[in-house]
Short mmCIF file of C-alpha atoms in Angstrom, two decimals:
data_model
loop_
_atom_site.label_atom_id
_atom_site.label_comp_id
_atom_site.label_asym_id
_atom_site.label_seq_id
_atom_site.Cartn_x
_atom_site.Cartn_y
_atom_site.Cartn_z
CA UNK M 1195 22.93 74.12 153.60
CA UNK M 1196 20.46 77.00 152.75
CA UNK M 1197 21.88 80.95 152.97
CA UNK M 1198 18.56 83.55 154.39
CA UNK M 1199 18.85 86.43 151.62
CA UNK M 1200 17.19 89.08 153.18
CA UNK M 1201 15.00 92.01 151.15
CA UNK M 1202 12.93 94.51 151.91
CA UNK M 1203 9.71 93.79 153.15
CA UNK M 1204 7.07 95.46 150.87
CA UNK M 1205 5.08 95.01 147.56
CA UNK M 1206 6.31 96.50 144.33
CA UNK M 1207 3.69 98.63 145.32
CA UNK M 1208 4.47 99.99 148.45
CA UNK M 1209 1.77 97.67 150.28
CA UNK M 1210 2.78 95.48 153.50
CA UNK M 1211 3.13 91.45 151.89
CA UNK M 1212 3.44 88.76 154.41
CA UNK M 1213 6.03 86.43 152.56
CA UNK M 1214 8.79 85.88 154.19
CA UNK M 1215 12.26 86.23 152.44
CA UNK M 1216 13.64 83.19 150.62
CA UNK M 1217 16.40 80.66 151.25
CA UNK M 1218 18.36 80.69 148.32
CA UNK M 1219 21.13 77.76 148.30
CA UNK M 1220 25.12 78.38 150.13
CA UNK M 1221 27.86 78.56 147.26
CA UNK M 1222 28.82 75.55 145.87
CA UNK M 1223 32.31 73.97 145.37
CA UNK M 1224 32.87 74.78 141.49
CA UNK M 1225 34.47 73.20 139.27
CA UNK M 1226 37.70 74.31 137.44
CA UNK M 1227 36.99 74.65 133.70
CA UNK M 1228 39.59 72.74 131.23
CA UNK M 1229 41.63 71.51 134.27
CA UNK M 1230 44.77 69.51 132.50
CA UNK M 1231 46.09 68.32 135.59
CA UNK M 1232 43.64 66.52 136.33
CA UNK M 1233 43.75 64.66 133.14
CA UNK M 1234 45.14 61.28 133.98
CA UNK M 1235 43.66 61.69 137.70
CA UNK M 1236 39.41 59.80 137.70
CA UNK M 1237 39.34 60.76 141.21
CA UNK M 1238 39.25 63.96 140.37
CA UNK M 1239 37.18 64.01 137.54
CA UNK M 1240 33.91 65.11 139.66
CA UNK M 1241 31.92 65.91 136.53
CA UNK M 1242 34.78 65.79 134.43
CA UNK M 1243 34.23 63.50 131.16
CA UNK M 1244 30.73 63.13 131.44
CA UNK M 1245 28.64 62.13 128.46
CA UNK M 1246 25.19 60.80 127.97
CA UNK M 1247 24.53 60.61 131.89
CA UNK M 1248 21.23 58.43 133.24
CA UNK M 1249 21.15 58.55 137.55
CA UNK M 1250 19.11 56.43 139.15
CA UNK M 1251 18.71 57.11 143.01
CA UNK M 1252 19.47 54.12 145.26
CA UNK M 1253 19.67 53.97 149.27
CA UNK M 1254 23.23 54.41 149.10
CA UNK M 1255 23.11 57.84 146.99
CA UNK M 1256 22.10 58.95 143.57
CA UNK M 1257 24.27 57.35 140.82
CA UNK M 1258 25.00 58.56 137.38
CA UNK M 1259 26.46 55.98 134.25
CA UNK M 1260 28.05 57.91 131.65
CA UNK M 1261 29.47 56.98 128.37
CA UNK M 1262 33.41 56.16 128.20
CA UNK M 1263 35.36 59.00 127.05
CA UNK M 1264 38.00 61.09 128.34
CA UNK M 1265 39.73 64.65 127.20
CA UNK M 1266 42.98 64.29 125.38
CA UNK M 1267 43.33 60.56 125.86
CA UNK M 1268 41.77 57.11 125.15
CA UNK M 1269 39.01 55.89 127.38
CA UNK M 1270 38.89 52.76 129.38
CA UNK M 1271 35.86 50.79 128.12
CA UNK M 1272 33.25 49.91 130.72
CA UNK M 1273 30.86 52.66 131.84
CA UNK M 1274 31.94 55.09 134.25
CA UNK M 1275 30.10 55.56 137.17
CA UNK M 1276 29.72 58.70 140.01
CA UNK M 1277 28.06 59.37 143.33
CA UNK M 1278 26.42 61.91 145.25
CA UNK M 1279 24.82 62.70 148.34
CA UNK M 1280 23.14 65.26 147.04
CA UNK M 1281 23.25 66.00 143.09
CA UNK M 1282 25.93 68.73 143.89
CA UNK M 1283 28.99 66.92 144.46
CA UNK M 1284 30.15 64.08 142.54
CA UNK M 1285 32.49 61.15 143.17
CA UNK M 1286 34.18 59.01 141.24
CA UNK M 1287 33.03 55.50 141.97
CA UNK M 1288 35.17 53.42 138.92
CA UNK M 1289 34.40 51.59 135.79
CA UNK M 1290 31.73 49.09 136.16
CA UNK M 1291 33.13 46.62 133.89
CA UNK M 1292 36.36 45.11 132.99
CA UNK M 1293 35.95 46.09 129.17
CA UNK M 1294 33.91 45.17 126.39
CA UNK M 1295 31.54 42.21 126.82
CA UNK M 1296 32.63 39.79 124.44
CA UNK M 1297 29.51 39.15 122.69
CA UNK M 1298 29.21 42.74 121.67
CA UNK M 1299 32.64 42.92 121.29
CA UNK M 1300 32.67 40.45 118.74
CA UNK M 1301 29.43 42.03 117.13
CA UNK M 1302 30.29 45.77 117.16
CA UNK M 1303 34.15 45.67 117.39
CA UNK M 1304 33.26 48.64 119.58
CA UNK M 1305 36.39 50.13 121.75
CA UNK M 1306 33.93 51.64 124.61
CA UNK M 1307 30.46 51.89 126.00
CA UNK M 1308 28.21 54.51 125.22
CA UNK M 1309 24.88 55.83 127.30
CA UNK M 1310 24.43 53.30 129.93
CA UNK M 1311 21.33 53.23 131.82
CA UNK M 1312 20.29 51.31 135.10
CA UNK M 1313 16.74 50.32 136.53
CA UNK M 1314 16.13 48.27 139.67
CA UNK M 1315 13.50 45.69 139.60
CA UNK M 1316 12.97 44.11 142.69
CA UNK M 1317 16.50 43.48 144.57
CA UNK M 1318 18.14 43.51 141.14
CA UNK M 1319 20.01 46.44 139.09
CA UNK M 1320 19.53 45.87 135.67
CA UNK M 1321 22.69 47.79 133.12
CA UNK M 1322 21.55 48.22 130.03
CA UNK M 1323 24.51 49.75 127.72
CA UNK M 1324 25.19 50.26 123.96
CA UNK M 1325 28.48 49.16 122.09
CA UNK M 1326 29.08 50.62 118.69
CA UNK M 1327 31.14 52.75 116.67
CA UNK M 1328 30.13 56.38 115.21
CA UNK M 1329 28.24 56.38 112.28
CA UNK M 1330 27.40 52.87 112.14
CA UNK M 1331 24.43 50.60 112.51
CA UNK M 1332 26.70 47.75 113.50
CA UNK M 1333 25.20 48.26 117.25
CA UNK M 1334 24.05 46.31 119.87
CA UNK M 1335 22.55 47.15 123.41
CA UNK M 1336 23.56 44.39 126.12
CA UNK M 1337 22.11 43.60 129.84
CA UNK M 1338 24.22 43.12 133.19
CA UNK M 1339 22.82 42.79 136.20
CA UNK M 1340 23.83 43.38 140.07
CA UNK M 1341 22.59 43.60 143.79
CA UNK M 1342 24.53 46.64 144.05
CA UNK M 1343 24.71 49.79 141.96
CA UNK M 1344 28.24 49.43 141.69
CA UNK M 1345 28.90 45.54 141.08
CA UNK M 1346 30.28 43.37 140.38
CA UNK M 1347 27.85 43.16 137.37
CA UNK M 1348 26.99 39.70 135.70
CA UNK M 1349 26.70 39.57 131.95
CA UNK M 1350 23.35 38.61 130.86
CA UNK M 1351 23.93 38.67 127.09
CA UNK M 1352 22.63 41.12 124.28
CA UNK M 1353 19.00 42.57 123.94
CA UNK M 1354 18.85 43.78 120.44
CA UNK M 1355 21.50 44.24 117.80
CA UNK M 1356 21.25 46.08 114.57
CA UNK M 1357 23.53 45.08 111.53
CA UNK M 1358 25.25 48.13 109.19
CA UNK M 1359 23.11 46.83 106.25
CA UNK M 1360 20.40 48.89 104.85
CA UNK M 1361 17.49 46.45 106.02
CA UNK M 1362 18.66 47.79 109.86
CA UNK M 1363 18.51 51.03 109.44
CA UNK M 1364 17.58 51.13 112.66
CA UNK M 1365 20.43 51.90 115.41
CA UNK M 1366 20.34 49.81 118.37
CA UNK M 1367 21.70 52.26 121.00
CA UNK M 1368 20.67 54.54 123.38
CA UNK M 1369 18.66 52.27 125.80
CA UNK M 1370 16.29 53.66 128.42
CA UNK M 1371 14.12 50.92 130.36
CA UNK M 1372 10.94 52.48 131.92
CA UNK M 1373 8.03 51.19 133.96
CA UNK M 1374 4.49 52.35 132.63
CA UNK M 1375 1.47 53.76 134.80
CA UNK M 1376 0.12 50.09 134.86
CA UNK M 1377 3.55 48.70 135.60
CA UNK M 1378 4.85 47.22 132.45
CA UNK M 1379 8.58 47.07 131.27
CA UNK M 1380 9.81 48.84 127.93
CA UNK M 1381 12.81 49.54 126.78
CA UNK M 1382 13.04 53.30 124.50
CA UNK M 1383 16.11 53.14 122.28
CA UNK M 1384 17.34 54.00 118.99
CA UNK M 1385 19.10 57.18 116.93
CA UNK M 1386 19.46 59.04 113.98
CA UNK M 1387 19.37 56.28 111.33
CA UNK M 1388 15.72 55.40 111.41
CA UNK M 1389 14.54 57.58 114.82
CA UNK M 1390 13.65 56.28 118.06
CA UNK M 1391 11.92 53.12 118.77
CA UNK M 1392 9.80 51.74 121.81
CA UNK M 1393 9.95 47.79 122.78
CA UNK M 1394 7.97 46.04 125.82
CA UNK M 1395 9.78 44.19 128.20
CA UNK M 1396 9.58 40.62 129.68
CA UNK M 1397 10.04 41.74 133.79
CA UNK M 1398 11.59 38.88 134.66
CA UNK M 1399 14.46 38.93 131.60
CA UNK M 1400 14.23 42.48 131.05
CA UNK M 1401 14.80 41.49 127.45
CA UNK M 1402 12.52 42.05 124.56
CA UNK M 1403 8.91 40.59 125.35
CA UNK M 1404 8.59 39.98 121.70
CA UNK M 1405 10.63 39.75 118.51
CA UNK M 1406 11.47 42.68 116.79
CA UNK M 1407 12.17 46.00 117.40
CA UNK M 1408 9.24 47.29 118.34
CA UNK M 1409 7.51 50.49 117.65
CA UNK M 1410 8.40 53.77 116.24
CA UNK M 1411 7.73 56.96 118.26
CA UNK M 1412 10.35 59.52 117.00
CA UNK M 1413 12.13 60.33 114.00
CA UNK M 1414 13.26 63.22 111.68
CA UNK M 1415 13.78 63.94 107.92
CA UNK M 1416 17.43 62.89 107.52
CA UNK M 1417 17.74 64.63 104.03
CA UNK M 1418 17.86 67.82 106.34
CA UNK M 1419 20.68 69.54 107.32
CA UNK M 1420 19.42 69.59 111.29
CA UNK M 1421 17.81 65.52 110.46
CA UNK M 1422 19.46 63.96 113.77
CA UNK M 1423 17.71 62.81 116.69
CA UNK M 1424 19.14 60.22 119.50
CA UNK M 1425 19.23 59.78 123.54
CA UNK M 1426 15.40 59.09 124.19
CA UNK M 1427 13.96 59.31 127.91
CA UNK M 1428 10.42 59.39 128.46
CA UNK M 1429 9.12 60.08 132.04
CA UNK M 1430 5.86 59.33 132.96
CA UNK M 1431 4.04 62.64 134.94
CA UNK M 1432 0.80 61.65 137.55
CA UNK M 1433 -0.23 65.08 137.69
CA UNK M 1434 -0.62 65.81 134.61
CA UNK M 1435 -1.30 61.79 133.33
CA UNK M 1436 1.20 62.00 130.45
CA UNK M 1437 4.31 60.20 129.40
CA UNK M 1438 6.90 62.72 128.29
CA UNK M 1439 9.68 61.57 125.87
CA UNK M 1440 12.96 63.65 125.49
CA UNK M 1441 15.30 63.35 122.57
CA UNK M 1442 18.45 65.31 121.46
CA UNK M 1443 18.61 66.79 118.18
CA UNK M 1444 21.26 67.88 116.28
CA UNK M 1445 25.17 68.17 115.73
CA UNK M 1446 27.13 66.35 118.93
CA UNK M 1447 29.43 69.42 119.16
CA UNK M 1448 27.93 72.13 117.48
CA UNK M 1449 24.27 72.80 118.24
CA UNK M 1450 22.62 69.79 120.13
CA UNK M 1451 19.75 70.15 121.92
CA UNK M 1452 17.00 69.01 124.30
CA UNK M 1453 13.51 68.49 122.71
CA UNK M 1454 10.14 67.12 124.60
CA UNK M 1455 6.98 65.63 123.48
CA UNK M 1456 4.03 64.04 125.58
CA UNK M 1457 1.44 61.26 125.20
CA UNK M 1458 -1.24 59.70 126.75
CA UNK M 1459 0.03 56.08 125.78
CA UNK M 1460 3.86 54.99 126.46
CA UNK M 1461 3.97 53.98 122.87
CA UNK M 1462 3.12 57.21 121.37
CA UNK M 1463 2.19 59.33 119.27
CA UNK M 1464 3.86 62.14 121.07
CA UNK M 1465 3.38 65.65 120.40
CA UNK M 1466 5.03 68.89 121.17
CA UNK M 1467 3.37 72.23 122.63
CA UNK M 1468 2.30 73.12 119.26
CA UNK M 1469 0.28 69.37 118.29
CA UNK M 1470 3.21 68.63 115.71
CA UNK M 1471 3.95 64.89 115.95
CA UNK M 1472 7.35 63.49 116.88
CA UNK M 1473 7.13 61.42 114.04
CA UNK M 1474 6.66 64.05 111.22
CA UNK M 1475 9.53 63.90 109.01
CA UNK M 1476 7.19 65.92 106.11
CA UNK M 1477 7.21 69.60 107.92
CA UNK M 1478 9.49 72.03 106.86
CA UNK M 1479 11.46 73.46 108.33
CA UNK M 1480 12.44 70.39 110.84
CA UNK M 1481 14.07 71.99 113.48
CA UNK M 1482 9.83 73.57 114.37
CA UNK M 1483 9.15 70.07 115.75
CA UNK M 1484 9.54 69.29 118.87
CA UNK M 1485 9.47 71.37 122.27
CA UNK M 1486 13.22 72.80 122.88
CA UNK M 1487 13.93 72.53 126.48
CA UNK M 1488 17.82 72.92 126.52
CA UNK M 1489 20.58 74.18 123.91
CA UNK M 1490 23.58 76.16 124.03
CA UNK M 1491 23.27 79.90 125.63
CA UNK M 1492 25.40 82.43 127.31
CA UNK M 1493 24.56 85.08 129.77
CA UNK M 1494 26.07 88.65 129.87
CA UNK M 1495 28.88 87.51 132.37
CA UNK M 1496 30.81 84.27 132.98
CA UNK M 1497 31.36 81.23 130.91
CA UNK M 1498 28.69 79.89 128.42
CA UNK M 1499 27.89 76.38 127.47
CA UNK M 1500 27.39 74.84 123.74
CA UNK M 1501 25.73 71.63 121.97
CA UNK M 1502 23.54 70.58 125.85
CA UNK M 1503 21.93 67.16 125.80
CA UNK M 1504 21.46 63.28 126.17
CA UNK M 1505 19.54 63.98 129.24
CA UNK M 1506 18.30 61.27 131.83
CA UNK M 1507 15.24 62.73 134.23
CA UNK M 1508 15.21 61.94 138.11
CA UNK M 1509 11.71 61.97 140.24
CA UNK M 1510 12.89 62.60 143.41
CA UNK M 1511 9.40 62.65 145.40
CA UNK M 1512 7.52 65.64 144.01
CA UNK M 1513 10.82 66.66 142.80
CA UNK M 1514 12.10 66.53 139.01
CA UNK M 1515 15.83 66.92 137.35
CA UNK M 1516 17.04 66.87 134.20
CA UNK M 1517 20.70 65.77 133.70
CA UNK M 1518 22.73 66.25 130.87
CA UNK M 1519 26.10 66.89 129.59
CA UNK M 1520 27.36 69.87 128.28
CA UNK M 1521 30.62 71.58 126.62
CA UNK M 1522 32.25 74.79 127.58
CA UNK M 1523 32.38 76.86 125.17
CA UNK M 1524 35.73 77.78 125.01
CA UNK M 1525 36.78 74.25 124.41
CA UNK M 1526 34.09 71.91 123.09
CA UNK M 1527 36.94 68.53 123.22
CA UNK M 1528 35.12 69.22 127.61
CA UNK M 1529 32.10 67.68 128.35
CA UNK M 1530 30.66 68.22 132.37
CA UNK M 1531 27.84 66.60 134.11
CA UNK M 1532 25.45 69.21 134.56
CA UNK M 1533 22.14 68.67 136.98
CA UNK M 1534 19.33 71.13 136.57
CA UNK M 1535 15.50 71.50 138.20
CA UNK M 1536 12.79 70.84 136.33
CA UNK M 1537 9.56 72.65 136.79
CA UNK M 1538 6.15 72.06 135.06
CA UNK M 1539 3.80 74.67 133.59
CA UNK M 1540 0.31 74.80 134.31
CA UNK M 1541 -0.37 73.44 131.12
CA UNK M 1542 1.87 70.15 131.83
CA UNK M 1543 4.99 71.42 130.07
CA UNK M 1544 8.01 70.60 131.64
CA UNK M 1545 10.55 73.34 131.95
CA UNK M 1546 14.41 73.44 132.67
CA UNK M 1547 16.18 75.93 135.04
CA UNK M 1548 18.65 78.23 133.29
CA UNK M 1549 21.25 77.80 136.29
CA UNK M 1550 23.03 74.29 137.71
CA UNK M 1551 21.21 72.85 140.44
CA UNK M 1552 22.91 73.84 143.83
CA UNK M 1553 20.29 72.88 146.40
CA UNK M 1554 17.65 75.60 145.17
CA UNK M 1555 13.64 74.46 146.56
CA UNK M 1556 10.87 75.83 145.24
CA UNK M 1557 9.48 78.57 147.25
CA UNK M 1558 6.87 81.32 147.33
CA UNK M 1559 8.74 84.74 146.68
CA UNK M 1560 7.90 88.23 147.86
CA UNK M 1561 6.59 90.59 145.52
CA UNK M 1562 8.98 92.99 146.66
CA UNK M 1563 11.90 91.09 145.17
CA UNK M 1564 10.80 91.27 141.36
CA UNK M 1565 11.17 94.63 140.03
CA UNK M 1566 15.06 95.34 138.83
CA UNK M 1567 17.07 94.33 136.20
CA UNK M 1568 17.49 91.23 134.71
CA UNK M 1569 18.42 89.34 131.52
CA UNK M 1570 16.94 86.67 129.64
CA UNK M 1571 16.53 84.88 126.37
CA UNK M 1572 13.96 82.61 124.46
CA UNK M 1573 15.02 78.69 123.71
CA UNK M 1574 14.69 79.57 119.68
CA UNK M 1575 14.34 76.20 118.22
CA UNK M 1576 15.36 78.13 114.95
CA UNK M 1577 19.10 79.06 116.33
CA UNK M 1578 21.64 76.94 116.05
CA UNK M 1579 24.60 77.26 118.74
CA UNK M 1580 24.20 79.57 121.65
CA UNK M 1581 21.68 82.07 122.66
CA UNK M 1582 22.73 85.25 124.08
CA UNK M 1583 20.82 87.11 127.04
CA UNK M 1584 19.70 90.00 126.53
CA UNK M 1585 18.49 92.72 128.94
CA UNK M 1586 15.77 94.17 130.15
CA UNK M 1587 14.27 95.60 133.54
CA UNK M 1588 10.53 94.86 135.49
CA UNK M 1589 9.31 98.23 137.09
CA UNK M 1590 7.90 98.42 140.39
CA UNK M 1591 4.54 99.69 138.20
CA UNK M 1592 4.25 96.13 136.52
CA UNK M 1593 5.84 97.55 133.61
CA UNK M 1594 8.50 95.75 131.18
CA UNK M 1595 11.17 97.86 129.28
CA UNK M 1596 13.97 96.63 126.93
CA UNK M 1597 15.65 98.46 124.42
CA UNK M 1598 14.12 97.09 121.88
CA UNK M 1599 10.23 95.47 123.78
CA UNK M 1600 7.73 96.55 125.79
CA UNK M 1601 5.24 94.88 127.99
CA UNK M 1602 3.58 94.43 131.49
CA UNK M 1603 3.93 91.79 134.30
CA UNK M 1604 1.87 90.17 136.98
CA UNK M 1605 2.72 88.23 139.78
CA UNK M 1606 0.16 85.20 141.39
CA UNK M 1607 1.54 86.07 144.78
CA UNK M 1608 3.21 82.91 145.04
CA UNK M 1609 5.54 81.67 142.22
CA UNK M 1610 4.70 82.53 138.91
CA UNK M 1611 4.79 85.35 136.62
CA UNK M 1612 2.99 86.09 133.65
CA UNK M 1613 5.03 88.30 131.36
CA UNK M 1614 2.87 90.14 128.80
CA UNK M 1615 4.96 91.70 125.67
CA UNK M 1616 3.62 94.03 122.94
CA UNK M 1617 7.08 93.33 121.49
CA UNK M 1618 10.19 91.09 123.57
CA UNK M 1619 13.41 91.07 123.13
CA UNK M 1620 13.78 88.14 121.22
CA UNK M 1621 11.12 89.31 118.71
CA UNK M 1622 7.55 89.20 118.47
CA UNK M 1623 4.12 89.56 120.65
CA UNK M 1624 4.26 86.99 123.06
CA UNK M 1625 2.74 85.49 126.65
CA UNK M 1626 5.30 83.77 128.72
CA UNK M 1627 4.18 82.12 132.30
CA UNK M 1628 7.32 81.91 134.27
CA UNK M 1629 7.94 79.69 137.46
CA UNK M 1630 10.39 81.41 139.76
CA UNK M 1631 13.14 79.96 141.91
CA UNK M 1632 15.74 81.22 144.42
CA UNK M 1633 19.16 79.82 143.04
CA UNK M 1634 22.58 80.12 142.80
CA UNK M 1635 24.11 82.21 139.58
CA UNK M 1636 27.25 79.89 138.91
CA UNK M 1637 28.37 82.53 136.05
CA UNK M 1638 28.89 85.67 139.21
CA UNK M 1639 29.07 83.61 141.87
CA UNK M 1640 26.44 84.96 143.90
CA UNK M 1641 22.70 83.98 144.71
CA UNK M 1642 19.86 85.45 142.43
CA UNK M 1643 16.64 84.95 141.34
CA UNK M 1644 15.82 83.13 138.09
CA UNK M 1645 12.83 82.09 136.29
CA UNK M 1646 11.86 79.75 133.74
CA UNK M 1647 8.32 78.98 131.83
CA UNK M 1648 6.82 79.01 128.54
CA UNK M 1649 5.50 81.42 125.84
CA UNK M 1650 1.85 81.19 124.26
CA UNK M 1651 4.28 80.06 121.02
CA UNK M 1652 5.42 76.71 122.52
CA UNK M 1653 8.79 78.48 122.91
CA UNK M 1654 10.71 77.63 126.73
CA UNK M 1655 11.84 81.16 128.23
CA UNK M 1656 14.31 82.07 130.75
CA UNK M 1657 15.49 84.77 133.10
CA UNK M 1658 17.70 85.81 135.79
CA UNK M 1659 17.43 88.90 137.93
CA UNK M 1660 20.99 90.83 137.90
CA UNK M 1661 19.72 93.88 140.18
CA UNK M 1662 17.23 94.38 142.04
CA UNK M 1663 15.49 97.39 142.28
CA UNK M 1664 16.52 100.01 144.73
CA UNK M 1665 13.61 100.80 147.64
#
C-alpha cells in the first residue's frame, strides 16, 4: 500500500516542473524494541533473534535462514527460518531441523547452527549451514536438501571441514553457494582465521568439484586490532558486468560492518572504490580497505543501531536488497532482521538505504521537494561504533550550509543529486552523487525523503530530509 504525499508544485526556482508528487510507502507495523514478553514466544519473534540472515525468494514467499540464537536463553539448534509476503512483515515458519546433524555433531561438538544459506537448483533446495563453536577452526559446513523451502530437509553429509590445528587455519563457515554469469556452481565461505575462500561446485552434488579448499579472495592482517573479516556474499551485477563480494569486518558487538569489493572474474581479485585489493593484508591502516556500505549510526531522533552486518543480497527483478542483522543500541544482547534497498551508482557501486525497507520504489522526484533541512553523515571506514548525523540545510538557490561546510547542489531532474562541498560536515572537500528515494523514517514515524550515494573518496554517504522548505 503506497500513501500520495503531496508538495507544492514548482522548481526550487520558482519555474513550473512537470513531475508529479511521489508515493512514498503507508506506515509499517513496527516492531517493539527489547520486548521480554515475547521471549519464550517464536511466533512472535517477527525479526526478533535474527543473525546472519540469507533469503532466497521462492513462489511461496521470500524466506530468510538465520543463525540459532535467542535473547536471554539457549537456542534450539537447527536454523530458524521466516516468511514474508513482502520483505516487511515476517513470520515465523520453525526450525528446519531436528538438531545437530550427527556428522557435524560429532566433528564440531557444535550446540547450534550458524549462517545458513539456501539455493534452488532445478526442483531442489539445497541448505548449506555451518556448525562450530566461537573461536575455533574445528568447523564444518554440511548440505541438506528439500522440494520445499521449509522441509522436511534430507541430510546429504558434510562439504568441507576444517580441523583447530594450525595447518587449517582456514575456517570452514559461512557458506554462500552462487551461480556465475556462465552458470557454474561455487560455494564462497570462510572467516577471520585465514580470510575468505572461493570453491567451484559439482551441480549435481553441490559439493566441492575438486579437493581442497579452493581459492583465496579476501583476507585481513590479523595482527591488527580491526584484523576480522567473515559472512562473504558476492552478487553478480549484468549492468555493470561485475561480481560484487560483501564481507563483514570487525568486532560482532562492537563495531561490525558491511564492506564491498567487485571483480570481473567470480574468483577474484576484488577491489574496492579506491583499487585496494581485498586481499591486502600489507596496508596500513586496515580498516582503508574495502568499500564500507553499512555500520552502526544514529540520527538526531529515535533509536540508533550498532555493530550492522552478515548481509545476504536479494535480486528481485531489477530490484536489489541487502539484509542484515543489527543490534539496538541500547541493548546489544538484541539482534533484528533488518531489510534495506540497494541502489547502484553510476559508476557500478552499490549503495545501501539509510532507512528499513517499507515498500519504498524508486521514483523520479520533483525539484520542488529538495531544498529544506536535513541531516546526514558519511560511512567513515575510520570510526568505529556509530556515526552521528549531523545537520545541514539545501537552499532553494542550490546552495549547501552547515555549521561547520559549505557547498552547492544540482539536481538531474530525475533522481540524483550531486552534492558539491568546499568543506562537509564530516570533514574535507568532497563530491558525493546521491540517489534519492521516497521512504519511510522508522526513527519519527513519518514519511521523508532520503538519499544515499557515494563521495569522489570511495566513502558511501547518506541523508534524510527533516523539513522541507517553506514555499
Amino acid at each position: 500500500m503506497m500513501l500520495l504525499f503531496v508538495v507544492g508544485a514548482t522548481g526550487c526556482g520558482g519555474e513550473e516542473e512537470s513531475t508529479p508528487p511521489p508515493t512514498f510507502p503507508e506506515a509499517p507495523k513496527d516492531t517493539k524494541l527489547y520486548d521480554t514478553s515475547i521471549l519464550n514466544d517464536e511466533s512472535e519473534w517477527t525479526v526478533n533473534n535474527a543473525h546472519d540472515p540469507a533469503i532466497i525468494k521462492t513462489d511461496q514467499g521470500y524466506y530468510v535462514y538465520s543463525t540459532d540464537v535467542r535473547v536471554a536463553g539457549e537456542p534450539k539448534p537447527g536454523v530458524m527460518v521466516r516468511k514474508s509476503p513482502d520483505l516487511i512483515n515476517w513470520t515465523w515458519v520453525g526450525q528446519a531441523l531436528p538438531g545437530i546433524p550427527q556428522e557435524a555433531l560429532e566433528w564440531t561438538g557444535a550446540t547450534n547452527l550458524w549462517a545458513p544459506d539456501v539455493i534452488k537448483v532445478g526442483d531442489t533446495y539445497r541448505m548449506y549451514y555451518s556448525a562450530s563453536s566461537f573461536g575455533s577452526t574445528q568447523s564444518a559446513i554440511g548440505l541438506q536438501t528439500s522440494t520445499s523451502p521449509e522441509g522436511p530437509w534430507i541430510d546429504e553429509g558434510i562439504v568441507v571441514k576444517t580441523a583447530a590445528q594450525e595447518k587449517d587455519r582456514l575456517n570452514a563457515i559461512d557458506a554462500n553457494p552462487i551461480v556465475d554469469a556462465d552458470g557454474k556452481m561455487w560455494m564462497v565461505y570462510g572467516s577471520f582465521f585465514d580470510g575468505i575462500y572461493i570453491a567451484e561446485l559439482d551441480p549435481d552434488t553441490g559439493k566441492f568439484k575438486e579437493d581442497g579448499y579452493g581459492t583465496r579472495i579476501a583476507a585481513r592482517d590479523r595482527a591488527s586490532a580491526d584484523g576480522a573479516v567473515e559472512g562473504p556474499y558476492i552478487v553478480y551485477n549484468p549492468t555493470f558486468k561485475k561480481y560484487y563480494l560483501f564481507v563483514s569486518y570487525d568486532s560482532l558487538f562492537e563495531d561490525y560492518n558491511v564492506r564491498v569489493g567487485r571483480s570481473d572474474s567470480i574468483t577474484g581479485p576484488y577491489t574496492d572504490a579506491n583499487g585496494r585489493d581485498l586481499l591486502d593484508t600489507e596496508h596500513l591502516p586496515q580498516y582503508e580497505v574495502g568499500t564500507k556500505l553499512l555500520g552502526g549510526y544514529r540520527f538526531s531522533e529515535g533509536e540508533g543501531w550498532v555493530a550492522p552486518g552478515h548481509n545476504s543480497v536479494l535480486e528481485d527483478g531489477e530490484d536489489y536488497y541487502i539484509v542484515h542483522h543489527a543490534r539496538g543500541e541500547t541493548d546489544k544482547h538484541w539482534p533484528y532482521l533488518h531489510v534495506r534497498k540497494m541502489l547502484w551508482t553510476s559508476g557500478g557501486w552499490p549503495v545501501v538505504s539509510p532507512e528499513r525497507y517499507a515498500g519504498e520504489q524508486e521514483q523520479n522526484i520533483p525539484a520542488s521537494m529538495l531544498a529544506g533541512t536535513w541531516e546526514g553523515m558519511a560511512i567513515d571506514p575510520s570510526v568505529d561504533g556509530q556515526v552521528q548525523a549531523l545537520p545541514y540545510t539545501l537552499t532553494d538557490k542550490g546552495k549547501l550550509e552547515a555549521e561547520q561546510g559549505a557547498g552547492t547542489w544540482t539536481f538531474d531532474g530525475k533522481q540524483t543529486m550531486t552534492l558539491t562541498w568546499t568543506e562537509s560536515p564530516w570533514g574535507g572537500a568532497s563530491t558525493e552523487e546521491m540517489k534519492l528515494l521516497p521512504a519511510w523514517d522508522w526513527e519519527r514515524n513519518q514519511p521523508a525523503l532520503v538519499m544515499t550515494g557515494m563521495n569522489d573518496h570511495g566513502i558511501a554517504v547518506w541523508g534524510k530530509q527533516i523539513q522541507a522548505a517553506r514555499k
